[in-house]
Amino acid sequence: MIRTRSALPAALAVAAALALGGCRSGDLASPGSSSGAPAGPAGKAAHGSALAAADALTVKGRAPRTGYARDQFGSAWSDTDHNHCPTRDDVLKRDLRDVRYKSGDCQVAGGTLVKDPYTGSTVKFVRGHSKVDIDHVVALSDAWQKGAQQWDRTKRTDLANDPLNLLAVDSSTNRSKGDGDTATWLPAYKPSRCPYVARQVAVKKKYALWVTGAEKDAMKRVLSGCPSQKLPTG
């Protein structure tokens, strides 16, 4: 009689492979970026997910950049939360580890960005000689061309200083990003792509900014690989 091997080990191997096939969303620098909604079928938006929110964003063409200037969004790093610290320092305190202060507990003098969300590397921050930037996840120029030019100055200042739209990141990578949207730029560090795109979706939803057709397609393409990715709340 020919003896056959039990099918159980093979079945367990297949189950394990399927379990490992999901999207690893990675960590961005602030709370609220992790996935956790019940997963639906692969590629299908779960209720309350970033993918579902992306699907609901308004699609329009990109408006002209005419009239855009950084000061249309208020002075850089305003203290919009009235805690007597500039927004830049608030974000550095949130995103860096081993933070050191110049005086008191406001002006950040140094620290370490562990696992930069754009490169996955560790970056040292030294005030005045920094390799760390604070990035507007939805670039202000991009926002200007997709609805913000119609706002008053107060709302634009709120967007520019909203922690939901800000991340401490590697400076050289941030400068290469420019004002790119999801259709034209994504982090090279692939584990960050799901939470990064989810953050862009969250900002655009919160401020009722529109997206181009190519941008929406790119958002859905990334997020369909992690359909349970939640929207960050800031």
PDB file of C-alpha atoms in Angstrom:
ATOM      1  CA  MET A   1       0.000   0.000   0.000  1.00  0.00           C
ATOM      2  CA  ILE A   2       1.272   3.479  -0.901  1.00  0.00           C
ATOM      3  CA  ARG A   3       1.188   5.807   2.085  1.00  0.00           C
ATOM      4  CA  THR A   4       0.266   9.467   1.388  1.00  0.00           C
ATOM      5  CA  ARG A   5       1.435  12.447   3.386  1.00  0.00           C
ATOM      6  CA  SER A   6      -1.086  14.235   5.569  1.00  0.00           C
ATOM      7  CA  ALA A   7      -2.558  17.382   3.930  1.00  0.00           C
ATOM      8  CA  LEU A   8      -2.483  19.253   7.239  1.00  0.00           C
ATOM      9  CA  PRO A   9       1.091  20.714   7.002  1.00  0.00           C
ATOM     10  CA  ALA A  10       0.449  21.962   3.483  1.00  0.00           C
ATOM     11  CA  ALA A  11      -2.822  23.550   4.538  1.00  0.00           C
ATOM     12  CA  LEU A  12      -1.121  25.268   7.452  1.00  0.00           C
ATOM     13  CA  ALA A  13       1.609  26.594   5.141  1.00  0.00           C
ATOM     14  CA  VAL A  14      -0.960  28.063   2.753  1.00  0.00           C
ATOM     15  CA  ALA A  15      -2.832  29.695   5.638  1.00  0.00           C
ATOM     16  CA  ALA A  16       0.386  31.217   6.950  1.00  0.00           C
ATOM     17  CA  ALA A  17       1.295  32.576   3.522  1.00  0.00           C
ATOM     18  CA  LEU A  18      -2.121  34.194   3.199  1.00  0.00           C
ATOM     19  CA  ALA A  19      -1.820  35.733   6.648  1.00  0.00           C
ATOM     20  CA  LEU A  20       1.514  37.311   5.719  1.00  0.00           C
ATOM     21  CA  GLY A  21       0.237  38.684   2.433  1.00  0.00           C
ATOM     22  CA  GLY A  22      -1.515  41.730   3.892  1.00  0.00           C
ATOM     23  CA  CYS A  23      -0.201  45.250   3.611  1.00  0.00           C
ATOM     24  CA  ARG A  24       2.325  46.316   6.206  1.00  0.00           C
ATOM     25  CA  SER A  25       1.293  49.898   6.729  1.00  0.00           C
ATOM     26  CA  GLY A  26       4.378  50.947   8.699  1.00  0.00           C
ATOM     27  CA  ASP A  27       4.581  53.750  11.230  1.00  0.00           C
ATOM     28  CA  LEU A  28       4.458  57.457  10.606  1.00  0.00           C
ATOM     29  CA  ALA A  29       5.698  59.877  13.162  1.00  0.00           C
ATOM     30  CA  SER A  30       2.509  60.642  15.022  1.00  0.00           C
ATOM     31  CA  PRO A  31      -0.387  58.733  16.610  1.00  0.00           C
ATOM     32  CA  GLY A  32      -3.433  57.813  14.594  1.00  0.00           C
ATOM     33  CA  SER A  33      -1.664  56.378  11.559  1.00  0.00           C
ATOM     34  CA  SER A  34      -2.055  52.693  12.246  1.00  0.00           C
ATOM     35  CA  SER A  35      -4.652  50.479  10.675  1.00  0.00           C
ATOM     36  CA  GLY A  36      -7.206  48.710  12.795  1.00  0.00           C
ATOM     37  CA  ALA A  37     -10.614  48.721  11.116  1.00  0.00           C
ATOM     38  CA  PRO A  38     -12.051  45.293  10.357  1.00  0.00           C
ATOM     39  CA  ALA A  39     -10.634  44.187   7.029  1.00  0.00           C
ATOM     40  CA  GLY A  40     -12.975  43.529   4.151  1.00  0.00           C
ATOM     41  CA  PRO A  41     -12.216  41.484   1.030  1.00  0.00           C
ATOM     42  CA  ALA A  42      -8.806  42.226  -0.494  1.00  0.00           C
ATOM     43  CA  GLY A  43      -8.819  45.610  -2.205  1.00  0.00           C
ATOM     44  CA  LYS A  44     -12.332  46.500  -1.006  1.00  0.00           C
ATOM     45  CA  ALA A  45     -12.784  49.499   1.269  1.00  0.00           C
ATOM     46  CA  ALA A  46     -13.660  48.709   4.874  1.00  0.00           C
ATOM     47  CA  HIS A  47     -16.210  50.991   6.525  1.00  0.00           C
ATOM     48  CA  GLY A  48     -14.467  54.026   8.005  1.00  0.00           C
ATOM     49  CA  SER A  49     -11.211  53.286   6.195  1.00  0.00           C
ATOM     50  CA  ALA A  50      -8.916  55.653   4.333  1.00  0.00           C
ATOM     51  CA  LEU A  51      -9.779  53.829   1.120  1.00  0.00           C
ATOM     52  CA  ALA A  52     -13.479  54.552   1.589  1.00  0.00           C
ATOM     53  CA  ALA A  53     -12.684  58.210   2.349  1.00  0.00           C
ATOM     54  CA  ALA A  54     -10.477  58.479  -0.743  1.00  0.00           C
ATOM     55  CA  ASP A  55     -13.269  57.112  -2.894  1.00  0.00           C
ATOM     56  CA  ALA A  56     -15.552  59.907  -1.629  1.00  0.00           C
ATOM     57  CA  LEU A  57     -13.175  62.810  -2.399  1.00  0.00           C
ATOM     58  CA  THR A  58     -14.355  65.327  -4.993  1.00  0.00           C
ATOM     59  CA  VAL A  59     -12.546  65.183  -8.342  1.00  0.00           C
ATOM     60  CA  LYS A  60     -11.776  68.361 -10.290  1.00  0.00           C
ATOM     61  CA  GLY A  61      -8.997  69.672 -12.472  1.00  0.00           C
ATOM     62  CA  ARG A  62      -5.998  71.439 -10.977  1.00  0.00           C
ATOM     63  CA  ALA A  63      -6.548  75.215 -10.799  1.00  0.00           C
ATOM     64  CA  PRO A  64      -3.770  77.615 -11.870  1.00  0.00           C
ATOM     65  CA  ARG A  65      -0.979  78.318  -9.374  1.00  0.00           C
ATOM     66  CA  THR A  66      -1.453  82.035 -10.062  1.00  0.00           C
ATOM     67  CA  GLY A  67      -1.339  84.122  -6.894  1.00  0.00           C
ATOM     68  CA  TYR A  68       0.228  81.452  -4.701  1.00  0.00           C
ATOM     69  CA  ALA A  69       2.753  82.577  -2.097  1.00  0.00           C
ATOM     70  CA  ARG A  70       3.745  81.015   1.220  1.00  0.00           C
ATOM     71  CA  ASP A  71       2.489  84.050   3.138  1.00  0.00           C
ATOM     72  CA  GLN A  72      -1.018  83.420   1.814  1.00  0.00           C
ATOM     73  CA  PHE A  73      -1.048  80.735   4.534  1.00  0.00           C
ATOM     74  CA  GLY A  74       0.024  83.065   7.343  1.00  0.00           C
ATOM     75  CA  SER A  75       3.438  83.611   8.861  1.00  0.00           C
ATOM     76  CA  ALA A  76       5.516  80.462   9.130  1.00  0.00           C
ATOM     77  CA  TRP A  77       4.858  78.334  12.207  1.00  0.00           C
ATOM     78  CA  SER A  78       2.233  80.448  13.923  1.00  0.00           C
ATOM     79  CA  ASP A  79       1.167  79.531  17.446  1.00  0.00           C
ATOM     80  CA  THR A  80      -2.365  78.603  16.399  1.00  0.00           C
ATOM     81  CA  ASP A  81      -3.021  76.438  19.463  1.00  0.00           C
ATOM     82  CA  HIS A  82      -1.982  79.303  21.810  1.00  0.00           C
ATOM     83  CA  ASN A  83       0.406  77.180  23.878  1.00  0.00           C
ATOM     84  CA  HIS A  84       3.140  79.839  23.494  1.00  0.00           C
ATOM     85  CA  CYS A  85       5.279  77.536  21.303  1.00  0.00           C
ATOM     86  CA  PRO A  86       5.592  77.785  17.497  1.00  0.00           C
ATOM     87  CA  THR A  87       4.001  74.927  15.584  1.00  0.00           C
ATOM     88  CA  ARG A  88       7.414  73.770  14.343  1.00  0.00           C
ATOM     89  CA  ASP A  89       8.593  73.105  17.884  1.00  0.00           C
ATOM     90  CA  ASP A  90       5.323  71.379  18.752  1.00  0.00           C
ATOM     91  CA  VAL A  91       5.841  68.940  15.870  1.00  0.00           C
ATOM     92  CA  LEU A  92       9.501  68.357  16.726  1.00  0.00           C
ATOM     93  CA  LYS A  93       8.508  67.536  20.318  1.00  0.00           C
ATOM     94  CA  ARG A  94       5.877  65.119  19.026  1.00  0.00           C
ATOM     95  CA  ASP A  95       7.982  63.332  16.430  1.00  0.00           C
ATOM     96  CA  LEU A  96      11.539  63.276  17.816  1.00  0.00           C
ATOM     97  CA  ARG A  97      12.985  61.094  20.548  1.00  0.00           C
ATOM     98  CA  ASP A  98      15.545  62.142  23.204  1.00  0.00           C
ATOM     99  CA  VAL A  99      14.444  65.748  22.813  1.00  0.00           C
ATOM    100  CA  ARG A 100      16.673  68.471  24.264  1.00  0.00           C
ATOM    101  CA  TYR A 101      15.536  72.062  24.770  1.00  0.00           C
ATOM    102  CA  LYS A 102      17.372  75.326  24.334  1.00  0.00           C
ATOM    103  CA  SER A 103      15.524  76.862  27.272  1.00  0.00           C
ATOM    104  CA  GLY A 104      12.408  75.843  29.147  1.00  0.00           C
ATOM    105  CA  ASP A 105      10.340  73.196  27.389  1.00  0.00           C
ATOM    106  CA  CYS A 106       9.480  74.985  24.156  1.00  0.00           C
ATOM    107  CA  GLN A 107      12.392  75.594  21.761  1.00  0.00           C
ATOM    108  CA  VAL A 108      13.776  72.233  20.660  1.00  0.00           C
ATOM    109  CA  ALA A 109      17.591  72.239  20.482  1.00  0.00           C
ATOM    110  CA  GLY A 110      18.169  68.635  19.450  1.00  0.00           C
ATOM    111  CA  GLY A 111      16.785  65.143  19.196  1.00  0.00           C
ATOM    112  CA  THR A 112      16.566  62.056  17.017  1.00  0.00           C
ATOM    113  CA  LEU A 113      14.083  61.226  14.298  1.00  0.00           C
ATOM    114  CA  VAL A 114      13.832  57.451  14.586  1.00  0.00           C
ATOM    115  CA  LYS A 115      12.698  55.712  11.397  1.00  0.00           C
ATOM    116  CA  ASP A 116      12.086  58.741   9.211  1.00  0.00           C
ATOM    117  CA  PRO A 117       8.730  58.106   7.496  1.00  0.00           C
ATOM    118  CA  TYR A 118      10.110  58.922   4.049  1.00  0.00           C
ATOM    119  CA  THR A 119      13.377  56.946   4.084  1.00  0.00           C
ATOM    120  CA  GLY A 120      13.162  54.608   7.086  1.00  0.00           C
ATOM    121  CA  SER A 121      16.506  55.935   8.341  1.00  0.00           C
ATOM    122  CA  THR A 122      17.446  57.559  11.652  1.00  0.00           C
ATOM    123  CA  VAL A 123      18.164  61.291  11.375  1.00  0.00           C
ATOM    124  CA  LYS A 124      19.730  63.580  13.972  1.00  0.00           C
ATOM    125  CA  PHE A 125      18.215  66.993  14.612  1.00  0.00           C
ATOM    126  CA  VAL A 126      20.493  69.817  15.759  1.00  0.00           C
ATOM    127  CA  ARG A 127      18.940  73.257  15.727  1.00  0.00           C
ATOM    128  CA  GLY A 128      20.668  75.496  13.190  1.00  0.00           C
ATOM    129  CA  HIS A 129      22.346  72.528  11.476  1.00  0.00           C
ATOM    130  CA  SER A 130      19.324  70.359  10.934  1.00  0.00           C
ATOM    131  CA  LYS A 131      18.797  67.497   8.549  1.00  0.00           C
ATOM    132  CA  VAL A 132      15.155  67.388   9.651  1.00  0.00           C
ATOM    133  CA  ASP A 133      12.351  69.405   8.018  1.00  0.00           C
ATOM    134  CA  ILE A 134       8.714  69.751   8.973  1.00  0.00           C
ATOM    135  CA  ASP A 135       6.805  68.687   5.873  1.00  0.00           C
ATOM    136  CA  HIS A 136       3.321  69.722   4.863  1.00  0.00           C
ATOM    137  CA  VAL A 137       1.988  66.300   3.846  1.00  0.00           C
ATOM    138  CA  VAL A 138      -0.478  68.075   1.573  1.00  0.00           C
ATOM    139  CA  ALA A 139       1.782  70.753   0.156  1.00  0.00           C
ATOM    140  CA  LEU A 140       0.471  74.305   0.482  1.00  0.00           C
ATOM    141  CA  SER A 141       0.911  74.944  -3.238  1.00  0.00           C
ATOM    142  CA  ASP A 142      -1.067  71.777  -3.985  1.00  0.00           C
ATOM    143  CA  ALA A 143      -3.800  72.895  -1.577  1.00  0.00           C
ATOM    144  CA  TRP A 144      -3.864  76.333  -3.237  1.00  0.00           C
ATOM    145  CA  GLN A 145      -4.571  74.727  -6.613  1.00  0.00           C
ATOM    146  CA  LYS A 146      -7.285  72.451  -5.201  1.00  0.00           C
ATOM    147  CA  GLY A 147      -9.521  74.774  -3.248  1.00  0.00           C
ATOM    148  CA  ALA A 148      -7.473  76.821  -0.762  1.00  0.00           C
ATOM    149  CA  GLN A 149      -7.223  79.853  -3.039  1.00  0.00           C
ATOM    150  CA  GLN A 150     -10.947  80.348  -2.348  1.00  0.00           C
ATOM    151  CA  TRP A 151     -10.516  80.415   1.452  1.00  0.00           C
ATOM    152  CA  ASP A 152      -9.904  83.270   3.829  1.00  0.00           C
ATOM    153  CA  ARG A 153      -6.488  83.722   5.408  1.00  0.00           C
ATOM    154  CA  THR A 154      -7.554  82.230   8.755  1.00  0.00           C
ATOM    155  CA  LYS A 155      -8.507  78.892   7.249  1.00  0.00           C
ATOM    156  CA  ARG A 156      -5.306  78.764   5.208  1.00  0.00           C
ATOM    157  CA  THR A 157      -3.269  79.468   8.361  1.00  0.00           C
ATOM    158  CA  ASP A 158      -5.097  76.640  10.133  1.00  0.00           C
ATOM    159  CA  LEU A 159      -4.170  74.200   7.348  1.00  0.00           C
ATOM    160  CA  ALA A 160      -0.517  75.299   7.381  1.00  0.00           C
ATOM    161  CA  ASN A 161      -0.258  74.673  11.135  1.00  0.00           C
ATOM    162  CA  ASP A 162      -2.524  71.641  11.556  1.00  0.00           C
ATOM    163  CA  PRO A 163      -0.556  68.766  13.173  1.00  0.00           C
ATOM    164  CA  LEU A 164      -2.556  66.372  11.004  1.00  0.00           C
ATOM    165  CA  ASN A 165      -0.805  67.857   7.966  1.00  0.00           C
ATOM    166  CA  LEU A 166       2.698  68.012   9.471  1.00  0.00           C
ATOM    167  CA  LEU A 167       5.481  65.454   9.853  1.00  0.00           C
ATOM    168  CA  ALA A 168       9.142  65.697  10.839  1.00  0.00           C
ATOM    169  CA  VAL A 169      11.068  64.106   7.968  1.00  0.00           C
ATOM    170  CA  ASP A 170      14.484  63.868   6.323  1.00  0.00           C
ATOM    171  CA  SER A 171      15.176  67.313   4.853  1.00  0.00           C
ATOM    172  CA  SER A 172      16.731  66.314   1.525  1.00  0.00           C
ATOM    173  CA  THR A 173      13.878  63.925   0.753  1.00  0.00           C
ATOM    174  CA  ASN A 174      11.316  66.542   1.678  1.00  0.00           C
ATOM    175  CA  ARG A 175      12.878  69.034  -0.711  1.00  0.00           C
ATOM    176  CA  SER A 176      12.847  66.517  -3.552  1.00  0.00           C
ATOM    177  CA  LYS A 177       9.135  65.960  -2.933  1.00  0.00           C
ATOM    178  CA  GLY A 178       8.344  69.613  -3.604  1.00  0.00           C
ATOM    179  CA  ASP A 179       4.596  70.123  -3.966  1.00  0.00           C
ATOM    180  CA  GLY A 180       3.926  66.636  -5.330  1.00  0.00           C
ATOM    181  CA  ASP A 181       0.643  64.878  -4.670  1.00  0.00           C
ATOM    182  CA  THR A 182       0.066  61.113  -4.484  1.00  0.00           C
ATOM    183  CA  ALA A 183       0.067  60.819  -8.275  1.00  0.00           C
ATOM    184  CA  THR A 184       3.559  62.291  -8.573  1.00  0.00           C
ATOM    185  CA  TRP A 185       5.379  61.417  -5.327  1.00  0.00           C
ATOM    186  CA  LEU A 186       5.386  58.643  -2.716  1.00  0.00           C
ATOM    187  CA  PRO A 187       7.889  57.836   0.056  1.00  0.00           C
ATOM    188  CA  ALA A 188      10.709  55.568  -1.070  1.00  0.00           C
ATOM    189  CA  TYR A 189      10.248  53.740   2.247  1.00  0.00           C
ATOM    190  CA  LYS A 190       7.402  51.446   1.199  1.00  0.00           C
ATOM    191  CA  PRO A 191       6.093  50.523   4.691  1.00  0.00           C
ATOM    192  CA  SER A 192       5.102  54.198   5.118  1.00  0.00           C
ATOM    193  CA  ARG A 193       3.076  54.495   1.935  1.00  0.00           C
ATOM    194  CA  CYS A 194      -0.280  53.335   3.307  1.00  0.00           C
ATOM    195  CA  PRO A 195      -0.283  55.643   6.356  1.00  0.00           C
ATOM    196  CA  TYR A 196       1.232  58.501   4.325  1.00  0.00           C
ATOM    197  CA  VAL A 197      -1.527  58.371   1.706  1.00  0.00           C
ATOM    198  CA  ALA A 198      -4.146  57.918   4.441  1.00  0.00           C
ATOM    199  CA  ARG A 199      -2.869  61.149   6.020  1.00  0.00           C
ATOM    200  CA  GLN A 200      -3.195  63.019   2.720  1.00  0.00           C
ATOM    201  CA  VAL A 201      -6.745  61.713   2.349  1.00  0.00           C
ATOM    202  CA  ALA A 202      -7.569  62.771   5.915  1.00  0.00           C
ATOM    203  CA  VAL A 203      -6.310  66.318   5.318  1.00  0.00           C
ATOM    204  CA  LYS A 204      -8.152  66.673   2.035  1.00  0.00           C
ATOM    205  CA  LYS A 205     -11.349  65.343   3.586  1.00  0.00           C
ATOM    206  CA  LYS A 206     -11.078  67.603   6.657  1.00  0.00           C
ATOM    207  CA  TYR A 207     -10.559  70.753   4.590  1.00  0.00           C
ATOM    208  CA  ALA A 208     -12.789  69.767   1.644  1.00  0.00           C
ATOM    209  CA  LEU A 209      -9.909  70.006  -0.818  1.00  0.00           C
ATOM    210  CA  TRP A 210     -10.475  68.297  -4.125  1.00  0.00           C
ATOM    211  CA  VAL A 211      -8.210  65.866  -5.971  1.00  0.00           C
ATOM    212  CA  THR A 212      -7.416  65.308  -9.626  1.00  0.00           C
ATOM    213  CA  GLY A 213      -8.528  62.111 -11.321  1.00  0.00           C
ATOM    214  CA  ALA A 214      -4.943  60.831 -11.486  1.00  0.00           C
ATOM    215  CA  GLU A 215      -4.414  61.658  -7.815  1.00  0.00           C
ATOM    216  CA  LYS A 216      -7.537  59.805  -6.720  1.00  0.00           C
ATOM    217  CA  ASP A 217      -6.569  56.778  -8.800  1.00  0.00           C
ATOM    218  CA  ALA A 218      -3.111  56.770  -7.190  1.00  0.00           C
ATOM    219  CA  MET A 219      -4.584  57.058  -3.681  1.00  0.00           C
ATOM    220  CA  LYS A 220      -6.933  54.144  -4.284  1.00  0.00           C
ATOM    221  CA  ARG A 221      -4.184  52.060  -5.863  1.00  0.00           C
ATOM    222  CA  VAL A 222      -1.995  52.396  -2.748  1.00  0.00           C
ATOM    223  CA  LEU A 223      -4.823  52.002  -0.234  1.00  0.00           C
ATOM    224  CA  SER A 224      -6.364  48.981  -1.995  1.00  0.00           C
ATOM    225  CA  GLY A 225      -3.309  47.095  -0.748  1.00  0.00           C
ATOM    226  CA  CYS A 226      -4.248  47.978   2.867  1.00  0.00           C
ATOM    227  CA  PRO A 227      -8.054  48.327   2.815  1.00  0.00           C
ATOM    228  CA  SER A 228      -8.352  48.427   6.603  1.00  0.00           C
ATOM    229  CA  GLN A 229      -5.987  51.427   6.949  1.00  0.00           C
ATOM    230  CA  LYS A 230      -7.705  53.983   9.164  1.00  0.00           C
ATOM    231  CA  LEU A 231      -7.748  57.720   8.658  1.00  0.00           C
ATOM    232  CA  PRO A 232      -5.413  59.449  11.133  1.00  0.00           C
ATOM    233  CA  THR A 233      -7.154  61.954  13.364  1.00  0.00           C
ATOM    234  CA  GLY A 234      -4.220  64.177  14.332  1.00  0.00           C
TER     235      GLY A 234
END
